[in-house]
Structures are given as C-alpha cells and as structure tokens.
CSV table of C-alpha atoms and ligand atoms in Angstrom, one decimal:
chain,number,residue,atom,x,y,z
A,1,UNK,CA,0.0,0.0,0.0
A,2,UNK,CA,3.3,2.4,0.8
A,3,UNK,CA,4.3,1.7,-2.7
A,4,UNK,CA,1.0,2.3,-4.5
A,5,UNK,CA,0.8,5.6,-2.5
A,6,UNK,CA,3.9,6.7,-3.3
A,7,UNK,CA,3.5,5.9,-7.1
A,8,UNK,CA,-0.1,7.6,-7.0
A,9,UNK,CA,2.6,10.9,-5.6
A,10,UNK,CA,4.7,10.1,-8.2
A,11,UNK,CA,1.9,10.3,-11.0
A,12,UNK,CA,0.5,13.2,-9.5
A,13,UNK,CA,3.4,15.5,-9.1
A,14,UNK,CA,4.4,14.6,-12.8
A,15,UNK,CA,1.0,15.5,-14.5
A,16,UNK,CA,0.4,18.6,-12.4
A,17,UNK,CA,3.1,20.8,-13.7
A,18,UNK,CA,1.9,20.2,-17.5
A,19,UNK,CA,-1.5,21.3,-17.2
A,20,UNK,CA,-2.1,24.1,-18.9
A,21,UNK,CA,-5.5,25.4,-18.3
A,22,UNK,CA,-8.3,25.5,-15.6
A,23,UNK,CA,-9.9,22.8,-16.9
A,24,UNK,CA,-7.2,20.3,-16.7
A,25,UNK,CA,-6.1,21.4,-13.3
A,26,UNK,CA,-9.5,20.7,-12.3
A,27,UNK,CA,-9.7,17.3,-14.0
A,28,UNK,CA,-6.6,16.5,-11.9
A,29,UNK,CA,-8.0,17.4,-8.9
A,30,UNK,CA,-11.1,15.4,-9.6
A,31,UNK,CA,-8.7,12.4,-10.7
A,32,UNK,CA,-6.8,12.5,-7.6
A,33,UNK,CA,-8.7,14.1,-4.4
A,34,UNK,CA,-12.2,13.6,-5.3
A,35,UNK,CA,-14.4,12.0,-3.4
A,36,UNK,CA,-14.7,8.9,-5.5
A,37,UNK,CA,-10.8,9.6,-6.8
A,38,UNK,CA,-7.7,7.5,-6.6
A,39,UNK,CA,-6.7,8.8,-3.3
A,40,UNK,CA,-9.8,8.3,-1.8
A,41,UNK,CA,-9.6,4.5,-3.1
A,42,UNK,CA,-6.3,3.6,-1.7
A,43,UNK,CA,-7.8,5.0,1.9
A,44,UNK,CA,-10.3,3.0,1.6
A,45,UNK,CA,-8.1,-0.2,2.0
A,46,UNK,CA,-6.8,1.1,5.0
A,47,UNK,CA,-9.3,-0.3,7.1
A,48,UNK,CA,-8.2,-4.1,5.6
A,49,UNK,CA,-4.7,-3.9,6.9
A,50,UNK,CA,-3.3,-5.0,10.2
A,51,UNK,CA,-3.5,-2.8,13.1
A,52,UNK,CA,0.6,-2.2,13.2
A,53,UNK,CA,0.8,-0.7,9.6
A,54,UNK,CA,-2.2,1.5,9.6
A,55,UNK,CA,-0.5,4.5,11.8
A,56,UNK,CA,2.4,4.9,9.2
A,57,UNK,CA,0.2,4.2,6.3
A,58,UNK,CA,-2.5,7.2,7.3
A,59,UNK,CA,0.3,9.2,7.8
A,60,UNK,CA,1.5,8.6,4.2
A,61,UNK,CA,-1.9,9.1,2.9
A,62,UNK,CA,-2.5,12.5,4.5
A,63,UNK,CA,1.2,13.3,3.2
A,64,UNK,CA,0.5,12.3,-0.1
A,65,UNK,CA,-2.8,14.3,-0.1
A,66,UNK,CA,-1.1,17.4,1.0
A,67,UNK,CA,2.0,17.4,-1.4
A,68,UNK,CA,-0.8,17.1,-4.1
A,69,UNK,CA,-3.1,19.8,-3.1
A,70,UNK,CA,0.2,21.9,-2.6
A,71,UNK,CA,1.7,21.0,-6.5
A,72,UNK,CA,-2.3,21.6,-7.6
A,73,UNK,CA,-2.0,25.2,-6.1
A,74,UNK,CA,1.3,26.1,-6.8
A,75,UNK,CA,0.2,25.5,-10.7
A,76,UNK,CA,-2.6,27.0,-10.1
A,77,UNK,CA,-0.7,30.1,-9.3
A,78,UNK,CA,1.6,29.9,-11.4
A,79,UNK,CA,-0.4,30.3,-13.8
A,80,UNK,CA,-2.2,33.3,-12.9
A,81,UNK,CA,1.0,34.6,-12.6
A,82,UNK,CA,2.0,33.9,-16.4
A,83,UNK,CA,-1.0,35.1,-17.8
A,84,UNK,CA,-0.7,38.3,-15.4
A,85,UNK,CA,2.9,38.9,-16.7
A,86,UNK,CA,3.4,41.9,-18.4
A,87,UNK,CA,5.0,41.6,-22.0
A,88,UNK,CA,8.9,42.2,-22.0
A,89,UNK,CA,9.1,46.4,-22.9
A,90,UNK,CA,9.6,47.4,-26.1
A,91,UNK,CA,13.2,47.9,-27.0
A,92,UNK,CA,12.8,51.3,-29.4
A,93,UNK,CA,16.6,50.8,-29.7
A,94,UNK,CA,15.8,47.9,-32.0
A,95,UNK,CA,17.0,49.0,-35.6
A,96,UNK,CA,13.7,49.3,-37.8
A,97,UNK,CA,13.1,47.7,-41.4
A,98,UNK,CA,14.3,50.7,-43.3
A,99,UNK,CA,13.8,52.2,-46.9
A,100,UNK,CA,16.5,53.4,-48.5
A,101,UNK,CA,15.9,56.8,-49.7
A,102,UNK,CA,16.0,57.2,-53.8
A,103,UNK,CA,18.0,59.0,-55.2
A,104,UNK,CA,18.1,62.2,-57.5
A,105,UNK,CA,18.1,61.1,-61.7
A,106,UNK,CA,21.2,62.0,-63.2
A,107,UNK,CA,19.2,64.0,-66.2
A,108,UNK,CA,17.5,66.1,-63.4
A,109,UNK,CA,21.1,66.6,-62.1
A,110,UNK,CA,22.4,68.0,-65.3
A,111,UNK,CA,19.4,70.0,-65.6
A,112,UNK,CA,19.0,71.6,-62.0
A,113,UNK,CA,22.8,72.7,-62.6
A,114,UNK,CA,22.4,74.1,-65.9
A,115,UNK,CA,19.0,76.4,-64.7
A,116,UNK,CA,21.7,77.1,-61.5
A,117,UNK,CA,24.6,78.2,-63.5
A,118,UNK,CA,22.0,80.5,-65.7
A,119,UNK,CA,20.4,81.8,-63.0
A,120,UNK,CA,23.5,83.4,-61.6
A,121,UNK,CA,23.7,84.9,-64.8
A,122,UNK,CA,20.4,86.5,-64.4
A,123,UNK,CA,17.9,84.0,-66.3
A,124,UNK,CA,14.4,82.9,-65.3
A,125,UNK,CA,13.5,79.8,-66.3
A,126,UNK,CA,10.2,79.8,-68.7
A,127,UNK,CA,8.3,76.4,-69.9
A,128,UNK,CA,5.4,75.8,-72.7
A,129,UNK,CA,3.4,73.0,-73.9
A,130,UNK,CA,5.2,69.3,-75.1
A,131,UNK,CA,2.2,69.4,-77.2
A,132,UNK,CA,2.9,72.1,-79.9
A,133,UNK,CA,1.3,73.9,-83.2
A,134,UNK,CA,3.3,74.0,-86.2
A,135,UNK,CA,3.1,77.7,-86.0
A,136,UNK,CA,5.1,77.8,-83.0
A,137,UNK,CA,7.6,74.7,-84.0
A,138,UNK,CA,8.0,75.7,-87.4
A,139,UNK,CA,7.1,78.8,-89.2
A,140,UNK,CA,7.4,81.6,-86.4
A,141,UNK,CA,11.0,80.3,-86.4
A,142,UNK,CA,11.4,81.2,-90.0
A,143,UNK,CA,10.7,77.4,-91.5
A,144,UNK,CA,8.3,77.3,-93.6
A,145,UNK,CA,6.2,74.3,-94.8
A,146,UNK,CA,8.1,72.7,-97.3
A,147,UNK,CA,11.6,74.1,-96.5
A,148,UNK,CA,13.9,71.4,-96.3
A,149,UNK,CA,15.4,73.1,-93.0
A,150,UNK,CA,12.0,70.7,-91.3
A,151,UNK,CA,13.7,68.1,-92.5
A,152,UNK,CA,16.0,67.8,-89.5
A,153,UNK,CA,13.4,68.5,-86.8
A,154,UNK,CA,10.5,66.6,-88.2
A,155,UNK,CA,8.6,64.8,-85.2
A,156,UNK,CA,5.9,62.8,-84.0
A,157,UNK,CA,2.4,64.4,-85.5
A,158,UNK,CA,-0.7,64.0,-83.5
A,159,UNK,CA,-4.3,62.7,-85.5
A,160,UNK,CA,-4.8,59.3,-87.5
A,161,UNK,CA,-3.9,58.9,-90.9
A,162,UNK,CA,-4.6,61.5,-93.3
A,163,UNK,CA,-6.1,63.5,-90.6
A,164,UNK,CA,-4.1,67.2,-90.6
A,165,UNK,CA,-4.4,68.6,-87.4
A,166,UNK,CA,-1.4,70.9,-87.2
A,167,UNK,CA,-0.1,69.8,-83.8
A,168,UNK,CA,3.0,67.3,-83.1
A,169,UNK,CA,5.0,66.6,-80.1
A,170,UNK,CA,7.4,69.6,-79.8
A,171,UNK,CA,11.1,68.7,-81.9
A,172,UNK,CA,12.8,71.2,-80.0
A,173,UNK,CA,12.6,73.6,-77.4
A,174,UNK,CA,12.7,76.6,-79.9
A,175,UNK,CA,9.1,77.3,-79.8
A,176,UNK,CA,8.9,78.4,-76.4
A,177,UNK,CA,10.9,81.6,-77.8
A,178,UNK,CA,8.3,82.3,-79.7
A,179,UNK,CA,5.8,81.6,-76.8
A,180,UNK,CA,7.6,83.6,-74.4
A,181,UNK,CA,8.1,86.7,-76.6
A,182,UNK,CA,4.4,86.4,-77.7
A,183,UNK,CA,3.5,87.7,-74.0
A,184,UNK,CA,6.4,89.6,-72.6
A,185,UNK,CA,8.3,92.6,-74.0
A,186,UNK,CA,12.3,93.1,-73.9
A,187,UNK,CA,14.4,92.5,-71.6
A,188,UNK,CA,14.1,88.6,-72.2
A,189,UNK,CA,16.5,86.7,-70.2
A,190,UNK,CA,14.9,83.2,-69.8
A,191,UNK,CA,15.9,79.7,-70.1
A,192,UNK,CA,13.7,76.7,-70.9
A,193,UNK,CA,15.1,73.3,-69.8
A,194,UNK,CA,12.2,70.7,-70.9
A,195,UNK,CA,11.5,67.4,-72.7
A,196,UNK,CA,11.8,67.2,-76.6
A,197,UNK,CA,11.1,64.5,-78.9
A,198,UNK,CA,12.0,63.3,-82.6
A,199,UNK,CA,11.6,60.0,-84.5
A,200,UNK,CA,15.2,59.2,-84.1
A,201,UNK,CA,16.0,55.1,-84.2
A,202,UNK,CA,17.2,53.9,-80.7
A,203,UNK,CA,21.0,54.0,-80.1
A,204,UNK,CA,23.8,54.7,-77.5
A,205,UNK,CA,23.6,58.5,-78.1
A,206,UNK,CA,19.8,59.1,-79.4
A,207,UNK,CA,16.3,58.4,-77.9
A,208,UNK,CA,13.2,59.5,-79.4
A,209,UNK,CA,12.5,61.7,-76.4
A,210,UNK,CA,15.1,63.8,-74.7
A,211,UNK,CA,16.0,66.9,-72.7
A,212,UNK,CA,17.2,70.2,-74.4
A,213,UNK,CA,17.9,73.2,-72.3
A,214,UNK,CA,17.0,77.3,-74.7
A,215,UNK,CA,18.1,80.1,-73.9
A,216,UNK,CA,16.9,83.2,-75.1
A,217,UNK,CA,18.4,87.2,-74.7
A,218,UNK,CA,16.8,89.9,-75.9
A,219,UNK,CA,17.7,93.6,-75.2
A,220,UNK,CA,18.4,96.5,-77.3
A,221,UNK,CA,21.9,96.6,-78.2
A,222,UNK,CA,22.8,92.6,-77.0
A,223,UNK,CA,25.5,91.5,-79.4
A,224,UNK,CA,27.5,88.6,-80.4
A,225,UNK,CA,29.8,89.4,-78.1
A,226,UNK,CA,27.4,89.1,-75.2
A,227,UNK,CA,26.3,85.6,-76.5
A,228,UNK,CA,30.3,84.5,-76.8
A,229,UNK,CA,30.7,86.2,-72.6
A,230,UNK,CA,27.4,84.4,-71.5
A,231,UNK,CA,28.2,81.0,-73.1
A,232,UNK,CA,31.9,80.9,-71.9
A,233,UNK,CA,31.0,81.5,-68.4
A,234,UNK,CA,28.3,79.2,-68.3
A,235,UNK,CA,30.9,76.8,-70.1
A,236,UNK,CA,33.7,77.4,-67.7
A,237,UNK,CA,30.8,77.1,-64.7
A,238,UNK,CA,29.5,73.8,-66.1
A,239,UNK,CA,32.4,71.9,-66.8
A,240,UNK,CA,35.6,73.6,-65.3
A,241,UNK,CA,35.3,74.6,-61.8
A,242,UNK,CA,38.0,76.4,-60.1
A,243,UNK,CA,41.0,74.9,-61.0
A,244,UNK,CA,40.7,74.3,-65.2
A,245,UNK,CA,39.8,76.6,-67.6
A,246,UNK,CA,37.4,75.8,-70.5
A,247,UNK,CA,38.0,77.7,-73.9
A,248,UNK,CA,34.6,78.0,-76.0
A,249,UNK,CA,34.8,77.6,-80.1
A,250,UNK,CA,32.3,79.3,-82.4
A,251,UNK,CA,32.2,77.5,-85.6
A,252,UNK,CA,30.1,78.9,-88.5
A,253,UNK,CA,26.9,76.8,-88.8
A,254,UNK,CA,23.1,77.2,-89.9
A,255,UNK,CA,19.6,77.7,-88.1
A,256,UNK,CA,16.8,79.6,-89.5
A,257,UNK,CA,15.8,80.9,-86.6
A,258,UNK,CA,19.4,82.6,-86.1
A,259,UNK,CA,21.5,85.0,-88.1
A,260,UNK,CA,24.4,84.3,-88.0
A,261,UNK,CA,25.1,80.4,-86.1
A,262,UNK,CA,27.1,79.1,-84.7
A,263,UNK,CA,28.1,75.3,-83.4
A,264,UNK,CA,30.0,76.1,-79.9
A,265,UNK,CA,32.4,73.8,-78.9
A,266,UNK,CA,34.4,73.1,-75.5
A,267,UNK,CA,38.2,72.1,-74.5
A,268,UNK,CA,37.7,68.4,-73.7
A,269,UNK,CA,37.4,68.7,-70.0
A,270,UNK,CA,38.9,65.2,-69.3
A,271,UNK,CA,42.0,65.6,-71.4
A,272,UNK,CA,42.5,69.4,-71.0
A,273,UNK,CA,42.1,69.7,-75.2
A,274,UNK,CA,45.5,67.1,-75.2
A,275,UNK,CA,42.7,64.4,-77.1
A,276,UNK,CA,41.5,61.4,-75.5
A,277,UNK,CA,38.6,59.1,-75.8
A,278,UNK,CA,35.9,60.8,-75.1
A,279,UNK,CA,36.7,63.2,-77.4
A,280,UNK,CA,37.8,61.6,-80.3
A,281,UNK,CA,41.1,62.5,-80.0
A,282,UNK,CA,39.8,65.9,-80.9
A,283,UNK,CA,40.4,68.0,-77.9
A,284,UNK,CA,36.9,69.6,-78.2
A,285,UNK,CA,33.4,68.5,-77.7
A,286,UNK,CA,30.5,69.7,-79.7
A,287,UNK,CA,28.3,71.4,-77.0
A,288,UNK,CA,25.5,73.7,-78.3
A,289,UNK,CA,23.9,75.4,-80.9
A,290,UNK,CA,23.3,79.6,-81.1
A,291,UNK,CA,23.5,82.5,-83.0
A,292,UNK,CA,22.3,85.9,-82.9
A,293,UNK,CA,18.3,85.9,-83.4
A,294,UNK,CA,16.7,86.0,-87.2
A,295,UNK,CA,14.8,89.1,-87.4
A,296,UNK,CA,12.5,87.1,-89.1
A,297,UNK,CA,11.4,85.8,-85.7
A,298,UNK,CA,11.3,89.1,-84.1
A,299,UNK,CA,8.9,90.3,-86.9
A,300,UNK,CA,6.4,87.1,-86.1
A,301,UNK,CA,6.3,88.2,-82.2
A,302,UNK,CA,5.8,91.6,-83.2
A,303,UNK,CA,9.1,93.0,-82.0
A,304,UNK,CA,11.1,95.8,-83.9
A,305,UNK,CA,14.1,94.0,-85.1
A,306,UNK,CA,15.9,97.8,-86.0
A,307,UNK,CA,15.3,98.4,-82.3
A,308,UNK,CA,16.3,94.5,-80.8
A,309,UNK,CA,18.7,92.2,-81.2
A,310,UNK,CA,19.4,88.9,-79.0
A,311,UNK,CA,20.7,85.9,-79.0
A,312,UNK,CA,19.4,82.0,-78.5
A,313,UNK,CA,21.0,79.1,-77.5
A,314,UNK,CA,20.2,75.3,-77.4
A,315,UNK,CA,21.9,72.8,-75.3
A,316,UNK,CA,21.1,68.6,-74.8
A,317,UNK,CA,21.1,68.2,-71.7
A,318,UNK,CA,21.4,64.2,-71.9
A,319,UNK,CA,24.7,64.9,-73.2
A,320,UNK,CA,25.8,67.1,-70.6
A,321,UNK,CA,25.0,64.6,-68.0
A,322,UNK,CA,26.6,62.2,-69.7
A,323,UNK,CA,29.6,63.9,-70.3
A,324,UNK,CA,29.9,64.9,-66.5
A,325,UNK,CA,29.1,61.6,-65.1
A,326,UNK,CA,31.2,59.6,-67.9
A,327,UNK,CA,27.8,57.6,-69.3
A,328,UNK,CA,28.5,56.5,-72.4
A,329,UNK,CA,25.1,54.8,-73.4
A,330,UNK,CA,21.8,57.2,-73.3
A,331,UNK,CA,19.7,54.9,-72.8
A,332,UNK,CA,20.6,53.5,-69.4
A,333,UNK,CA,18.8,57.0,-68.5
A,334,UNK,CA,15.1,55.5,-69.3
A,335,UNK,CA,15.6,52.3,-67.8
A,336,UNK,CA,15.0,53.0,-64.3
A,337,UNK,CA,17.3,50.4,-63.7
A,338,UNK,CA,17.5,51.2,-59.9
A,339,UNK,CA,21.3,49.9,-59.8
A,340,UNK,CA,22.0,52.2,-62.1
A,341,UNK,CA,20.6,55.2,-61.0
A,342,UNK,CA,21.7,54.8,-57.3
A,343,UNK,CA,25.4,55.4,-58.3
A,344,UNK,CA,24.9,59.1,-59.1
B,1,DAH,N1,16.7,74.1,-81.7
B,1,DAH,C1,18.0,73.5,-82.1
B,1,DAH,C2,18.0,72.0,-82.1
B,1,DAH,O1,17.1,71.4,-81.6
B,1,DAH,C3,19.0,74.0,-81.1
B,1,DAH,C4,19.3,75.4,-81.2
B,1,DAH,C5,20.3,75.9,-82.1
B,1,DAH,C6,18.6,76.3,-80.5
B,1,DAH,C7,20.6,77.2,-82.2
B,1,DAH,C8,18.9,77.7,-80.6
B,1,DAH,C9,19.9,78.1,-81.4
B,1,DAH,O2,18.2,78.6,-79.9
B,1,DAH,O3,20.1,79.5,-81.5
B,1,DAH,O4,18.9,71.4,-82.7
C-alpha cells in the first residue's frame, strides 16, 4: 500500500506541472482528491490492513494528499502569474526595417545645374506645352512648310492617318521663344530646360524623347559678343570649376531661326584639349547650338528688329549629363534600372 501511495505521488506530481489550463487542473484534482478519486480508493483499504501498519500508512496518505493539493496550487498560481505577466518592454533601440531613400536622376542633375549656373547669370527659367502647333515649332521660327530646314526636326504628329491637325510633339525647345516673346516685351532673359522629342532610331547616343535646355536674350543693343561672354561663363561654370579653364569655339553653322550660327564647342574637360577618348582624340566637344536671333522671328512676335537684337542658345542636356558623369550609353537613362541610377 506504501508503494502504490507513493506511485499515486509520483503520478501526481508529474502531471500537475503540465496542465495548462483550468480545466485540466480541475480534472486533476477530480482524478486524484475527489471523493470517488484514486486517493480516496487507496484509503479506503486502510481499514483491511493490520492494526501495526495503519499509523504509518495514514500518515502517508494525509502526506501524499497534502503534497498534491500543494503542486495543484502552486500550478494553479503559477499560472495566474503567467497570464498576469506583463510583455517584455519594447526595446525602441531595435533598428527598424528601413527604406533606403531614392536618389536624385542623373538628367534632373544635369538640368537643376544648368538652370543654377543660368540663373547666376540673371535667367528665369520659362516652360510651354510638349504638345505644340506648327506655327510655333516651325514657321514663327522662320521654317516654312516645305523648307527642307524641317527636315532635321520633323517629329511625332498628332491625328490618325490622313487626318491634318497641325499639332506634333514639340522637336525642340525653340518654340517656347516664340511663346515667351508672344506675351512679354524686352528684356528677355529666360531659359527653358524641358522634354523634346523626334523619330530618331534607338541607339547609345539618341532616344526618341530627350532633354534640351533654350536660352533666349533679348535687349536692345545685345550683341555677339554678349552671347560669346554668356556662353563661356556658363561653359567654364559647367564643366571647369576652379582649377581648369574651358576655352569655347564658335564654328560657323546654320539655323533659321538665327542670323548668324554658330556650333560652340568646348576644350575636352577630361583631357584638357590634349585628345583622348571621349573626345575623339579631338580636344573639343561639340556642345551647343546659337547665333544671334533671325529678325525674321522678331517680326512674327511683333518685335522691332531695328530696335532688338538677342541671342538664343540650345543645349542637350542628356549629353551634358553624360559627359559629366562619364555615361556612355543614353539609354541606361530610361531604364529606371534602380542599380544604375543609385550610383549618381
Ligand atoms: N533648336 C536647335 C535644335 O534642336 C538647337 C538650337 C540651335 C537652339 C541654335 C537655338 C539656337 O536657340 O540658336 O537642334
């Protein structure tokens, strides 16, 4: 009977500790201390045994009882306790899931330091529409239909087939000139850094929409001199620095909108104009168009060409920013190849 009491502990204090709710506490309890339980039915033999064992074996019994009804508590507190138990603080020192901020796209780079460099040489920066008129494209820039000058900036019409309806994605950014002369008298000083597209087939150094950057100067007396100053600071500003100087070449060209043009030029600022790769050996890079503005454009905004003269400019600012950063291929630009883009 000594032995079956102390496996009926043994059981007891083994099952005790697992339970895990009040139900299964109670069931315990039932299963051992109730009235018709296991502990109950071991007492009852008591009376069968022989008058010498039955001190010690009571004694066991009452034992045995209280070591269970002790575990049963202890579990039962213990479990209060755990579901009392605040959860562990929260640790704010914990590094969080972060996102890495993006970064700014080389074109708009280029272009916020172009309109920077111009604007410390006095010029506001002026926009119009990507959706233009042929008026403003074309003709008020001294191109008429059917001049072959359309040739080179012939673009992307808008209307089905056969349908005429005079407007086309703007080829260059030439018309806002026109736009911005249309509504504001001299003194002009404005540039116009914007989105321009032509039907040019996809390759390293053309995409059939890019960035140009105009600049237009208009004042009475403005000369070619003043175009050649403006330019060669901007030049030096752009691509120079402090420590290297940047020489500007006008070579003779054509626009119609400008009288006379010019194709500028820069010293190759990676070899210092000694030749090297990226310039073809040449020691200049083609830059920019200008020249001195057509009168014939004046007379289509209404202003007195005997009275003003200015100059225009027109600048790619693709190229600039891939010149500066040293990317040779233009298209990586449209991509939006993240790993690209998060080296500049
Ligand atoms: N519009 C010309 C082009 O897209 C660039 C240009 C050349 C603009 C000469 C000018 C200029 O204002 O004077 O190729």
């Amino acid at each position: 009977m000594l032995a079956e009491l102390e496996k009926l502990q043994n059981e007891a204090l083994a099952a005790i500790p697992l339970a895990d709710s009040d139900q299964a506490l109670e069931a315990l309890h039932i299963e051992y201390l109730g009235r018709k339980g296991r502990l109950r039915k071991i007492m009852g033999e008591l009376a069968s045994l022989p008058a010498d064992q039955k001190p010690a074996a009571g004694r066991l019994a009452n034992q045995v009882k209280q070591r269970i009804q002790s575990a049963l508590a202890e579990r039962t507190n213990e479990r209060g306790r755990t579901a009392l138990t605040p959860a562990p603080p929260l640790d704010i020192t914990v590094p969080g899931t972060g996102r890495k901020p993006g970064t700014i796209h080389p074109i708009t780079q280029a272009n916020d330091e172009l309109v920077e460099v111009f604007a410390r040489l006095g010029f506001e920066t002026a926009h119009g529409p990507e959706i233009e008129d042929e008026y403003h494209n074309f003709e008020a820039l001294n191109m008429p239909p059917d001049h072959p000058s359309r040739d080179s900036f012939d673009t992307f019409y808008i209307g089905g087939p056969g349908e005429d309806s005079g407007l086309l994605l703007r080829s260059h950014t030439s018309p806002v000139q026109v736009r911005v002369m249309e509504t504001q008298s001299p003194p002009i000083r404005i540039v116009v850094p914007v989105k321009v597209f032509r039907p040019d087939t996809v390759d390293a150094s053309h995409f059939p929409m890019f960035h140009q950057l105009e600049g237009l100067y208009v004042e009475e007396g403005a000369s070619f001199a003043d175009l050649k100053a403006v330019l060669g600071m901007a030049m030096q500003a752009t691509f120079g620095g402090f420590d290297q100087h940047i020489h500007t070449r006008f070579r003779l060209s054509f626009f119609p909108f400008t009288e006379p043009s010019a194709e500028v030029d820069v010293s190759c600022p990676f070899c210092s104009g000694g030749g090297c790769s990226v310039c073809g050996q040449d020691g200049w890079i083609e830059i920019l168009g200008a020249g001195m503005v057509d009168p014939e454009v004046f007379r289509h905004v209404g202003y007195d060409p005997e009275r003003y003269t200015g100059f225009a400019f027109g600048v790619g600012i693709d190229r600039i920013a891939m010149l500066k950063l040293g990317i040779s291929d233009i298209r990586l630009f449209y991509e939006n190849d993240a790993r690209f883009l998060a080296q500049f």
